[in-house]
Coordinates of N, CA and C and ligand atoms in Angstrom, one line a residue:
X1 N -9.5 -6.7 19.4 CA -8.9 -5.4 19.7 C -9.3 -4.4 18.6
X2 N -9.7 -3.2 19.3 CA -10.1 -2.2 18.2 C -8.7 -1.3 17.0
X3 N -8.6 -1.7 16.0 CA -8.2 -1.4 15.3 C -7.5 0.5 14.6
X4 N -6.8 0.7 14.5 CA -6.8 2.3 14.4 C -7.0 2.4 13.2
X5 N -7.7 3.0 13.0 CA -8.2 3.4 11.2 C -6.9 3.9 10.3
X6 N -7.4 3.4 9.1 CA -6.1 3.7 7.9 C -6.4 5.2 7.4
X7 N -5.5 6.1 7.6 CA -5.6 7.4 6.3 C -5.0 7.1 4.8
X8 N -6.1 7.4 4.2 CA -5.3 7.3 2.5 C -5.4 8.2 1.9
X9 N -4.2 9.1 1.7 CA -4.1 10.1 1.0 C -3.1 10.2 -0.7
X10 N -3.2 11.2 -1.2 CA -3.0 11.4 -2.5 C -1.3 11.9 -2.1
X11 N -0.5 10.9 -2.4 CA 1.1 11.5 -1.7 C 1.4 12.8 -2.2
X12 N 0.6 13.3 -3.4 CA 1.1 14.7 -3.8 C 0.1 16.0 -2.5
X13 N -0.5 15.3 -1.7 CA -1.0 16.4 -0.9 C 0.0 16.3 0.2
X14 N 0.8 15.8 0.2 CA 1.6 15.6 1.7 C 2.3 16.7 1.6
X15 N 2.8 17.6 2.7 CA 3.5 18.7 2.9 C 5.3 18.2 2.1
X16 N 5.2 17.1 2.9 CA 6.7 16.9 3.0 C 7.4 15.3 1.6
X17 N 7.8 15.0 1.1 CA 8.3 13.5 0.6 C 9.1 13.4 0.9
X18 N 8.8 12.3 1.8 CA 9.7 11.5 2.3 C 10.8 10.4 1.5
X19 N 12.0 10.3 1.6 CA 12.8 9.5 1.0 C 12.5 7.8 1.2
X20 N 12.1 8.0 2.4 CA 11.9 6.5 2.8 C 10.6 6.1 1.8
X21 N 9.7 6.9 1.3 CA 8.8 6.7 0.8 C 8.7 6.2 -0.9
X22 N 9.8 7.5 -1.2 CA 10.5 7.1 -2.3 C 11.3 6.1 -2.2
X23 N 11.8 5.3 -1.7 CA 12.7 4.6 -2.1 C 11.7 2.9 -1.9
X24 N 10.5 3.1 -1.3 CA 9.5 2.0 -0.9 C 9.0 2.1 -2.1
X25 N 8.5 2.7 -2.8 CA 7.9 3.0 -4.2 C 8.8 2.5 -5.4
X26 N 10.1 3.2 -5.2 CA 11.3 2.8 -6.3 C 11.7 1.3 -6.5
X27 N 11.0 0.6 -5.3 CA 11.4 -0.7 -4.9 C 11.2 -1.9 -5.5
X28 N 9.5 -1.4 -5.8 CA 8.6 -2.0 -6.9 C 9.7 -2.4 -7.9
X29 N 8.8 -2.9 -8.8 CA 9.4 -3.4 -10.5 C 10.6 -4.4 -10.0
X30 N 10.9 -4.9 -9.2 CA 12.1 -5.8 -9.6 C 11.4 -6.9 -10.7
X31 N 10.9 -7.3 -11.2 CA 10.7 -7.7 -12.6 C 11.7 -7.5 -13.4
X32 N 11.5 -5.8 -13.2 CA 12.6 -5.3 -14.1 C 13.8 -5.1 -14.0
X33 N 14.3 -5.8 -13.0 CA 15.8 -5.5 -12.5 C 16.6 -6.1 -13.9
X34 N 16.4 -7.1 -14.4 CA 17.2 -6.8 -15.4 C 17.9 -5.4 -16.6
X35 N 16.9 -4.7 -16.2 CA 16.7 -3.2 -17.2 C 17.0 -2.0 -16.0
X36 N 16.2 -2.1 -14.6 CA 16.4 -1.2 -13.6 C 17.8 -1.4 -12.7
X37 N 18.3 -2.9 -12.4 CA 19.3 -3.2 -11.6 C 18.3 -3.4 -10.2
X38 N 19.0 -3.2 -9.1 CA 18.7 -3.5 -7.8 C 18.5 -2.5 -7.4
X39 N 17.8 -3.1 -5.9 CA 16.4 -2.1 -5.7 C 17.5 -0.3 -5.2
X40 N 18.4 -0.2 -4.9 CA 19.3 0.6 -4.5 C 19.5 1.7 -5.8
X41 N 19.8 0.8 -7.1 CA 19.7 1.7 -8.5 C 18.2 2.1 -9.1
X42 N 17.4 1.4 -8.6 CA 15.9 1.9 -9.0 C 15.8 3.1 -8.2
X43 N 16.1 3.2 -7.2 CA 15.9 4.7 -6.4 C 16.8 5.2 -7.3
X44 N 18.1 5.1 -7.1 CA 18.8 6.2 -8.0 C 18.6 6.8 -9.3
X45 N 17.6 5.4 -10.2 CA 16.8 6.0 -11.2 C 15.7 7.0 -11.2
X46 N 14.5 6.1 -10.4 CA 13.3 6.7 -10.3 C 13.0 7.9 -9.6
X47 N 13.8 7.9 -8.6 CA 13.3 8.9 -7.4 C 13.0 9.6 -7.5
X48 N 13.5 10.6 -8.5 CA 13.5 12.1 -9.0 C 12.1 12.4 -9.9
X49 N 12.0 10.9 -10.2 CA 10.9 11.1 -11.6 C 9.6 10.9 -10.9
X50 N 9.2 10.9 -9.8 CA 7.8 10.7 -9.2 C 7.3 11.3 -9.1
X51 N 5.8 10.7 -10.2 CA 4.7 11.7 -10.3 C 4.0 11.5 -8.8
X52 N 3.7 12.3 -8.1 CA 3.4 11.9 -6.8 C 1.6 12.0 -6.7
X53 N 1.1 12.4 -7.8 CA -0.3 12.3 -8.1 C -0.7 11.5 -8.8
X54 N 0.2 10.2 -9.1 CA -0.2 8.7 -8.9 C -0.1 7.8 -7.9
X55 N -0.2 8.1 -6.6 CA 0.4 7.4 -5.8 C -0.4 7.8 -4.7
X56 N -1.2 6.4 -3.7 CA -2.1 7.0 -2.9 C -1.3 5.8 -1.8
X57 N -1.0 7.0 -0.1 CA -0.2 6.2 0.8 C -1.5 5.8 2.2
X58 N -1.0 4.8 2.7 CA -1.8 4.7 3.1 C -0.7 4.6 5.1
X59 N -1.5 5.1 5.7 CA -0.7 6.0 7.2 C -1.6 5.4 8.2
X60 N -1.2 4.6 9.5 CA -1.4 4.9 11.2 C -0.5 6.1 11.4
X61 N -1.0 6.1 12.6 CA 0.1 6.7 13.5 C 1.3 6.7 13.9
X62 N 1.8 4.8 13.5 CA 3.2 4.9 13.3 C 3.7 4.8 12.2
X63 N 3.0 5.1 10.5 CA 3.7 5.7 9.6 C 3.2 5.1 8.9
X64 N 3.9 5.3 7.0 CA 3.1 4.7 6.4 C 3.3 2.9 6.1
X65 N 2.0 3.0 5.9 CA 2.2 1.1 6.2 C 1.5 0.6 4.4
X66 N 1.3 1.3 4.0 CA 1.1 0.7 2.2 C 1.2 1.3 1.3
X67 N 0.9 1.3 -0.1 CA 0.5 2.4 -1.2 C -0.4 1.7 -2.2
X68 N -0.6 2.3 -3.4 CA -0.9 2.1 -4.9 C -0.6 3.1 -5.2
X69 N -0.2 2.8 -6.6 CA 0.7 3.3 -7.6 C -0.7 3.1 -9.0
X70 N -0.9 4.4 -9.7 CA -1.4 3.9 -10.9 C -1.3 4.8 -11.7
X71 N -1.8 4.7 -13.2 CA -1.7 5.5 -14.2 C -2.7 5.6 -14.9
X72 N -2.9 6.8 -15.5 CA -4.1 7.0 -16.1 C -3.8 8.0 -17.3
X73 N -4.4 8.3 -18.5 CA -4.3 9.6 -18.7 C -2.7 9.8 -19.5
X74 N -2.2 8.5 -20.1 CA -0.8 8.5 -20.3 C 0.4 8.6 -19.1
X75 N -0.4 9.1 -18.3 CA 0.5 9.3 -16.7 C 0.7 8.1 -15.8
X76 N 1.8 7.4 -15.3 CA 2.1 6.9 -14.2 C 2.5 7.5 -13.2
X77 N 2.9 6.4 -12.4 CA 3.9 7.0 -11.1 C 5.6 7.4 -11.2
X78 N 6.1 7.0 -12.8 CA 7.2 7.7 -12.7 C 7.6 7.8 -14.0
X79 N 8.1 8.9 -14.2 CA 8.5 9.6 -15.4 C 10.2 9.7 -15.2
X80 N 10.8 8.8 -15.2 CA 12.4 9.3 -15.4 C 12.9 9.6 -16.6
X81 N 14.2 10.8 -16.2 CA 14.5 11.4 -17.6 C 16.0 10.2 -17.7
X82 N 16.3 10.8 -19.1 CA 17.2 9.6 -19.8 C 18.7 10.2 -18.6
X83 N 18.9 10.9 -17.8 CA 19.9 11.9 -17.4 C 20.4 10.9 -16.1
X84 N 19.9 9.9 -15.5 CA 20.5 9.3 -14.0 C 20.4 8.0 -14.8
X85 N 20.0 7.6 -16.1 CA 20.4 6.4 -16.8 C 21.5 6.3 -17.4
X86 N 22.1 7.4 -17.8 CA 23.1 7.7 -18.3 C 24.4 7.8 -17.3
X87 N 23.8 8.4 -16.1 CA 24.8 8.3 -15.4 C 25.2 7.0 -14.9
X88 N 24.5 6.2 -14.5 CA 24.2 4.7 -13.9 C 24.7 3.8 -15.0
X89 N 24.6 4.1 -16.2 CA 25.1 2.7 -17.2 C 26.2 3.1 -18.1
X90 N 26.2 5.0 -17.8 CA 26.9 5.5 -19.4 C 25.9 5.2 -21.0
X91 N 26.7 6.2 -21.3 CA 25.7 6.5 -23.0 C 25.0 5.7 -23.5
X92 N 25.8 4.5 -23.8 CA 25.1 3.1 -24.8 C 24.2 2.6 -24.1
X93 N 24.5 2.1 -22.5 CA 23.6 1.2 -21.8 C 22.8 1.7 -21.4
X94 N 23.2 2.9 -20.6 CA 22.0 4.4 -20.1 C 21.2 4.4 -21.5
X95 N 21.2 4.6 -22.6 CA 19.8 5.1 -23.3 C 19.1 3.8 -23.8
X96 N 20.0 2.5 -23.8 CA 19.4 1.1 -23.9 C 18.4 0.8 -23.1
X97 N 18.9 0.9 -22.2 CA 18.0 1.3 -20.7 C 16.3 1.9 -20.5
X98 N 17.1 2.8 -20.9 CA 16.0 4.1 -20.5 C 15.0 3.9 -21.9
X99 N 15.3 3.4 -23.5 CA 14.6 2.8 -24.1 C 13.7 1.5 -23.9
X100 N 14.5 0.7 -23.4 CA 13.5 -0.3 -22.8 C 12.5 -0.1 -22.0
X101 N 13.2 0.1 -20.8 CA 11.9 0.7 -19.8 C 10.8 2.1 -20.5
X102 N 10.7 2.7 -21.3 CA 9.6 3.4 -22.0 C 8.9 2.0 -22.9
X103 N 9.3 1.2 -23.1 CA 8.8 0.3 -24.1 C 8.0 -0.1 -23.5
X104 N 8.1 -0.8 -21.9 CA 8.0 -1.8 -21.2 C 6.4 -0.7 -20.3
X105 N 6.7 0.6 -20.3 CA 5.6 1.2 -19.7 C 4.6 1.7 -20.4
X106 N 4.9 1.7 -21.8 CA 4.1 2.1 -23.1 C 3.4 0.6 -23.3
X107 N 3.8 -0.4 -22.8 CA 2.5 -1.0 -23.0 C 1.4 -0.9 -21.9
X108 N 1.5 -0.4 -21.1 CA 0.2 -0.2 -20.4 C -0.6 1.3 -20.7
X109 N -0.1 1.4 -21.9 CA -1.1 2.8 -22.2 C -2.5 2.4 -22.6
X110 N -2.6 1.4 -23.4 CA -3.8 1.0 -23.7 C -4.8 0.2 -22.6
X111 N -4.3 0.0 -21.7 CA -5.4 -0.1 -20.3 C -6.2 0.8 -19.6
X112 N -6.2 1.8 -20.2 CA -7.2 3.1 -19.5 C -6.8 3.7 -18.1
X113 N -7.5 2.6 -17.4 CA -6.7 3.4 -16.3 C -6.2 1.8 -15.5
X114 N -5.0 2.1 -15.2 CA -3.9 0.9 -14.9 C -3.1 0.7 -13.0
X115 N -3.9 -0.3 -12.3 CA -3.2 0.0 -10.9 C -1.8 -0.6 -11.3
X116 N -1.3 0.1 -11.6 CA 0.7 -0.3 -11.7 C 1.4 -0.9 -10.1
X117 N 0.7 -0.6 -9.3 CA 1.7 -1.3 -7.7 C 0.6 -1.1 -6.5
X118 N 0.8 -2.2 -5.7 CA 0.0 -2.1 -4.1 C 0.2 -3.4 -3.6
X119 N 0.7 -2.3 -2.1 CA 1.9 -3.2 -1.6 C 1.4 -2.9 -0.2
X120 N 1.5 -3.5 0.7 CA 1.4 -3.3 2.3 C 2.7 -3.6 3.2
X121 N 2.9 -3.2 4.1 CA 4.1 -3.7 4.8 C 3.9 -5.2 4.8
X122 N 4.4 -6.5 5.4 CA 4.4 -7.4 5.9 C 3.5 -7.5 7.3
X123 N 3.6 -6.5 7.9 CA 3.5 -6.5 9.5 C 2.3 -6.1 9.5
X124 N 1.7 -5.3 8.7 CA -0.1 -4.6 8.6 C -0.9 -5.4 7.8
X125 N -0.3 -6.7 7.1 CA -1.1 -7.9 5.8 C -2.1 -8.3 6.3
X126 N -3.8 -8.2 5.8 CA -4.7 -9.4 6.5 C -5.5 -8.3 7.6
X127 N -5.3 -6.4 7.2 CA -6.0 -5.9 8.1 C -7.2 -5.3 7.3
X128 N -6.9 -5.4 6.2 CA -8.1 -4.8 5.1 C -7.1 -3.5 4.5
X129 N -5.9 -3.1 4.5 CA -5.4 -1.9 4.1 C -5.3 -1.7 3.1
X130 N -4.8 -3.4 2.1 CA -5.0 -3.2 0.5 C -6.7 -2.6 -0.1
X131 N -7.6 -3.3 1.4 CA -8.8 -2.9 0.9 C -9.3 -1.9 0.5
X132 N -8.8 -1.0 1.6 CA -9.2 0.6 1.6 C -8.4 1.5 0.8
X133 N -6.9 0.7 0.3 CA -6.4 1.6 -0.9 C -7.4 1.3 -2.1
X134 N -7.4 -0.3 -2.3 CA -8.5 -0.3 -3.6 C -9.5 0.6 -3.8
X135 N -10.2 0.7 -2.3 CA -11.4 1.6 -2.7 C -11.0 3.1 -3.1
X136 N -10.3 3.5 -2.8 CA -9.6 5.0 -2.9 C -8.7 4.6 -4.9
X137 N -8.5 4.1 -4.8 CA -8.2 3.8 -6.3 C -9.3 3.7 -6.9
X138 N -10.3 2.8 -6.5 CA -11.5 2.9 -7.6 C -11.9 4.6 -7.7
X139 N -12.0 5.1 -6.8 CA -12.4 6.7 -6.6 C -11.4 7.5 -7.2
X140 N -10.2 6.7 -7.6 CA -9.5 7.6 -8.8 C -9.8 7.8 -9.9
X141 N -9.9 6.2 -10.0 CA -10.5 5.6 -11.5 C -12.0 6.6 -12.0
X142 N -12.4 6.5 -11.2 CA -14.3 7.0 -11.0 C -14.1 8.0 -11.6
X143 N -13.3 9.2 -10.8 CA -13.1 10.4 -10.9 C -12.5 11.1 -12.0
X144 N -11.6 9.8 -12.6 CA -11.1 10.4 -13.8 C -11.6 9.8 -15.3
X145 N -13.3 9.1 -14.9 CA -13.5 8.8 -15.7 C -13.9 8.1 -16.6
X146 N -12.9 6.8 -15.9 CA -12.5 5.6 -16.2 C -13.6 4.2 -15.5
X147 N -14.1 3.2 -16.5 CA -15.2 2.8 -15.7 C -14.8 1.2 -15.8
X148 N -13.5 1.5 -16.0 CA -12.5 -0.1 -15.3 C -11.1 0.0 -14.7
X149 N -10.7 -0.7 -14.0 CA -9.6 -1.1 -13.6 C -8.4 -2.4 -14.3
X150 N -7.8 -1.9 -14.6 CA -7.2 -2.9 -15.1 C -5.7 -3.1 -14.1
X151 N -5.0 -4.4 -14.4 CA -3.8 -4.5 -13.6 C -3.1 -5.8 -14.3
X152 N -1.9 -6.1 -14.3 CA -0.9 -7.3 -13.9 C -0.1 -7.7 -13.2
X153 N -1.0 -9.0 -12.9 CA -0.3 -10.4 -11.9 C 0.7 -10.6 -12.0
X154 N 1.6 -11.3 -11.7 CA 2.7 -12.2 -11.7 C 1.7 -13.9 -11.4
X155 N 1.7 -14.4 -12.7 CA 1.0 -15.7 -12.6 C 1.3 -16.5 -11.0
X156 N 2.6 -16.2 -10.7 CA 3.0 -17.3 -9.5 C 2.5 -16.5 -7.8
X157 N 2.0 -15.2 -8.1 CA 1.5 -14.4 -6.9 C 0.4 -14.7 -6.4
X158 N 0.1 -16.1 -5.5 CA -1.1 -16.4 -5.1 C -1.9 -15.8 -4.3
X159 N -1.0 -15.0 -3.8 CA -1.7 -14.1 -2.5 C -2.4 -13.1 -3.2
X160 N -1.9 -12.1 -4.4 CA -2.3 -11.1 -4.9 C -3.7 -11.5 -5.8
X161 N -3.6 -12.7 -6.4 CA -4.2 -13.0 -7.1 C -5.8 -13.7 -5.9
X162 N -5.6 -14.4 -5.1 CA -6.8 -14.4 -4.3 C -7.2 -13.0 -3.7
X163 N -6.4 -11.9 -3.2 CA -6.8 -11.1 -3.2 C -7.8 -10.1 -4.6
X164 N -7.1 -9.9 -5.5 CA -8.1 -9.4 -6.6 C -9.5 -10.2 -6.7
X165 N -9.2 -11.3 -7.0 CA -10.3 -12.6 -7.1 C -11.5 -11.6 -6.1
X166 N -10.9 -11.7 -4.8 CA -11.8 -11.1 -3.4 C -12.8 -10.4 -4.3
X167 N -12.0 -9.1 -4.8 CA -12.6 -7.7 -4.8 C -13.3 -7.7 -6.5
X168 N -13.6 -8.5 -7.0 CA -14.1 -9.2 -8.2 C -13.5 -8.8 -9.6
X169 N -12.2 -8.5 -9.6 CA -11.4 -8.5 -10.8 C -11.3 -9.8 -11.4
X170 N -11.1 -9.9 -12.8 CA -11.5 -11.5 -13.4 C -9.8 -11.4 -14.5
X171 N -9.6 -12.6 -15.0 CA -9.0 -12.8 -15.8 C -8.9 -12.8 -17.2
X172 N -8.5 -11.4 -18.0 CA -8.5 -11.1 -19.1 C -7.7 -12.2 -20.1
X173 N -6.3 -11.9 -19.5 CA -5.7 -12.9 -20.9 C -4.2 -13.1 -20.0
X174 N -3.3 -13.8 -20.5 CA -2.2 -14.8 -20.2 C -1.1 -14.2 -20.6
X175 N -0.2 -13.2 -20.3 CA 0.9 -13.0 -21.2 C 1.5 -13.6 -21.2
X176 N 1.9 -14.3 -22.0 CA 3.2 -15.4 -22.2 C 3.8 -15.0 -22.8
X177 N 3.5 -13.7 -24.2 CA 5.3 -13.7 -25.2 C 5.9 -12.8 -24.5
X178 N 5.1 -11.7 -23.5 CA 6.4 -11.0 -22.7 C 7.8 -11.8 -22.2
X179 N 7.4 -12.9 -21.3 CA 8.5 -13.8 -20.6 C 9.2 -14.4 -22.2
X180 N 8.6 -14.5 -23.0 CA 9.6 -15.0 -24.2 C 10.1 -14.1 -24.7
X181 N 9.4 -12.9 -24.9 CA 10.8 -11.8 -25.2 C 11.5 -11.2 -23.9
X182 N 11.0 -11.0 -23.3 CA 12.5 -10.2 -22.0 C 12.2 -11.4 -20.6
X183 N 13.2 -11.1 -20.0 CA 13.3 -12.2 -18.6 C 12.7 -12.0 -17.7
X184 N 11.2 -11.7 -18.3 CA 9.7 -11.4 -16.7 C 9.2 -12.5 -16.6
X185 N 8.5 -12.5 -15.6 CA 7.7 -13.9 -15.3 C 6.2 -13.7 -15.7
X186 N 5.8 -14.7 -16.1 CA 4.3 -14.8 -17.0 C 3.5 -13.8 -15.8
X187 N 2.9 -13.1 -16.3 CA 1.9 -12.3 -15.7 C 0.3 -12.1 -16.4
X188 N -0.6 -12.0 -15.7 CA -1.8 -12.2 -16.1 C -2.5 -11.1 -15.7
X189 N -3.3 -10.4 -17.6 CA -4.1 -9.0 -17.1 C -5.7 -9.0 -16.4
X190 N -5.6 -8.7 -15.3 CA -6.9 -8.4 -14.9 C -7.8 -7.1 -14.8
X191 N -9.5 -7.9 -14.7 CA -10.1 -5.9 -15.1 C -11.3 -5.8 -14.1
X192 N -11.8 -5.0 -13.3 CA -12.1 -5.1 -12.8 C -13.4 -4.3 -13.2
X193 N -14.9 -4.3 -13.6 CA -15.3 -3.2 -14.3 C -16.0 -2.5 -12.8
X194 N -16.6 -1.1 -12.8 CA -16.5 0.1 -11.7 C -18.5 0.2 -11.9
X195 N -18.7 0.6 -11.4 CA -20.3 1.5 -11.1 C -19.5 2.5 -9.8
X196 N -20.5 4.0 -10.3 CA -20.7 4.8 -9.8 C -20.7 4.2 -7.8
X197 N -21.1 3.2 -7.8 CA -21.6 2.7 -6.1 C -20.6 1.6 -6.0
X198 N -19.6 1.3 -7.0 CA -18.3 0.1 -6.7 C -17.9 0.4 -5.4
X199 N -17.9 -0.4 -4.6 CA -17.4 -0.5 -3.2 C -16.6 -2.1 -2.8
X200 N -15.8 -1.6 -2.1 CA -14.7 -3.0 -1.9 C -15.3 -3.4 -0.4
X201 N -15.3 -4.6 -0.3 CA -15.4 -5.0 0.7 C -14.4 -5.0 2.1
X202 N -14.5 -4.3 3.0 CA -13.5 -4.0 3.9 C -13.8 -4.5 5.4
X203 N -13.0 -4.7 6.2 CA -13.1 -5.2 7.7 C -13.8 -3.9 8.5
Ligands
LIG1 C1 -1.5 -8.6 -1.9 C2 -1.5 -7.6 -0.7 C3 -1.4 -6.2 -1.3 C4 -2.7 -7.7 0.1 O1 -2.7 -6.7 1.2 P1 -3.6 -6.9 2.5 O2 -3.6 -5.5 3.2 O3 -3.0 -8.0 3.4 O4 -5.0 -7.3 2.0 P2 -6.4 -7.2 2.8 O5 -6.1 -7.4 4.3 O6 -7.1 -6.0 2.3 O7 -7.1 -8.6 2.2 C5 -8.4 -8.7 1.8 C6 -8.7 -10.1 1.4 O8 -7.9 -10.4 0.3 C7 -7.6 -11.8 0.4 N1 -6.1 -12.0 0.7 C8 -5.3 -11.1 1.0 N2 -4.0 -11.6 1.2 C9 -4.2 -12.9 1.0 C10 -3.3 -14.0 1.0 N3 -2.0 -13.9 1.4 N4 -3.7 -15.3 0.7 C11 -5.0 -15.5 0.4 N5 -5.9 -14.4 0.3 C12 -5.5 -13.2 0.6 C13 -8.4 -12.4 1.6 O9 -9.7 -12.7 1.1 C14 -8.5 -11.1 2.4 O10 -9.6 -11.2 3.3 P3 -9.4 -12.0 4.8 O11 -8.1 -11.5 5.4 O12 -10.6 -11.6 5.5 O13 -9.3 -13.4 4.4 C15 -0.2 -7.8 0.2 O14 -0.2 -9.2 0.5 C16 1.1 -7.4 -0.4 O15 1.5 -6.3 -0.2 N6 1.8 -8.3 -1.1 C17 3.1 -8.0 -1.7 C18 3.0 -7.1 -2.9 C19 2.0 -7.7 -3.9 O16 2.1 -8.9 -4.2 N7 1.2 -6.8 -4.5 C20 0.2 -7.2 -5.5 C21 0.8 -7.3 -6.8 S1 0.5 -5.8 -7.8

């Protein structure tokens, strides 16, 4: 059966943002639920703080069905102020909080340019849609510059990780003292390097 093509657009061109959108985005990072809470308090953190020109969605006709999230340029996909941490934990635990998580995002500054999240529904997996955001990510990467991709695994994410494999990202290095200092699971940095003609392989 013939397929309906994926649109991938830049979410900061969209007329409208959608909450549902926001709150699929905010959803990410449970890693950090220890620091963020549950995915309900991650919207009530993040929501407000989205840079929406990191974030490329990807739409049929019955809606959006994926994204990536990246950062470049010191910029991610969300910038929250210390002001809904505060309200969420109070003074001590709100700026504990809100200190952590800058710690925890300040280390991906030194990756250049960093795909931070990409995600597909469940129900659209296996159609090539991660494919066609990658490619539209490397065209970010390209565009701004940047002549690698970098990212982190979750060592136990087999699917993600045969996926990147696919699209020829390799294995940098092993974090392991992260999980020994805060309660993340071992995650592993990969890089992907770009030419001008980098093209992902798609259905
Ligand atoms: C990983 C993920 C983004 C892949 O999305 P997708 O749209 O299904 O990927 P594609 O259809 O473009 O897959 C392209 C190729 O990647 C590989 N791949 C994708 N999912 C795979 C899986 N579950 N197991 C093994 N290989 C897989 C395959 O080679 C696939 O080609 P094929 O279907 O012809 O065999 C999706 O499974 C997802 O959203 N997972 C949850 C979030 C996540 O883990 N994100 C990555 C961490 S940052």
């Amino acid at each position: 059966m013939q397929r309906e093509p994926v649109q991938i657009v830049l979410a900061s061109s969209l007329a409208q943002r959608e909450p549902a959108i926001a709150r699929w985005i905010t959803s990410g990072r449970g890693s950090l639920a220890f620091i963020l809470g549950d995915e309900d308090c991650r919207y009530r953190l993040l929501a407000d703080g989205i840079n929406w020109d990191r974030v490329l969605i990807a739409s049929r006709s019955d809606g959006v069905i994926g994204y990536a999230a990246f950062k470049h340029h010191r910029l991610g996909p969300f910038s929250p102020g210390l002001a809904p941490f505060v309200r969420e934990f109070g003074w001590l635990g709100g700026t504990l909080r809100y200190g952590l998580f800058m710690i925890s995002e300040c280390r991906e500054w030194y990756y250049g340019f960093y795909l931070y999240g990409l995600r597909v529904h469940k129900v659209a997996r296996r159609q090539g849609i991660a494919s066609t955001l990658l490619q539209a990510v490397f065209e970010q990467a390209l565009g701004g510059g940047h002549e690698k991709v970098e990212l982190e695994v979750q060592a136990k994410n087999l699917a993600a990780r045969a996926f990147y494999a696919r699209h020829g990202f390799v294995p940098i290095r092993t974090l392991r003292w992260l999980s020994r200092l805060m309660p993340i699971p071992t995650v592993i940095n990969l890089r992907r390097t770009l030419s001008p003609l980098s093209r992902v392989p798609t259905k």
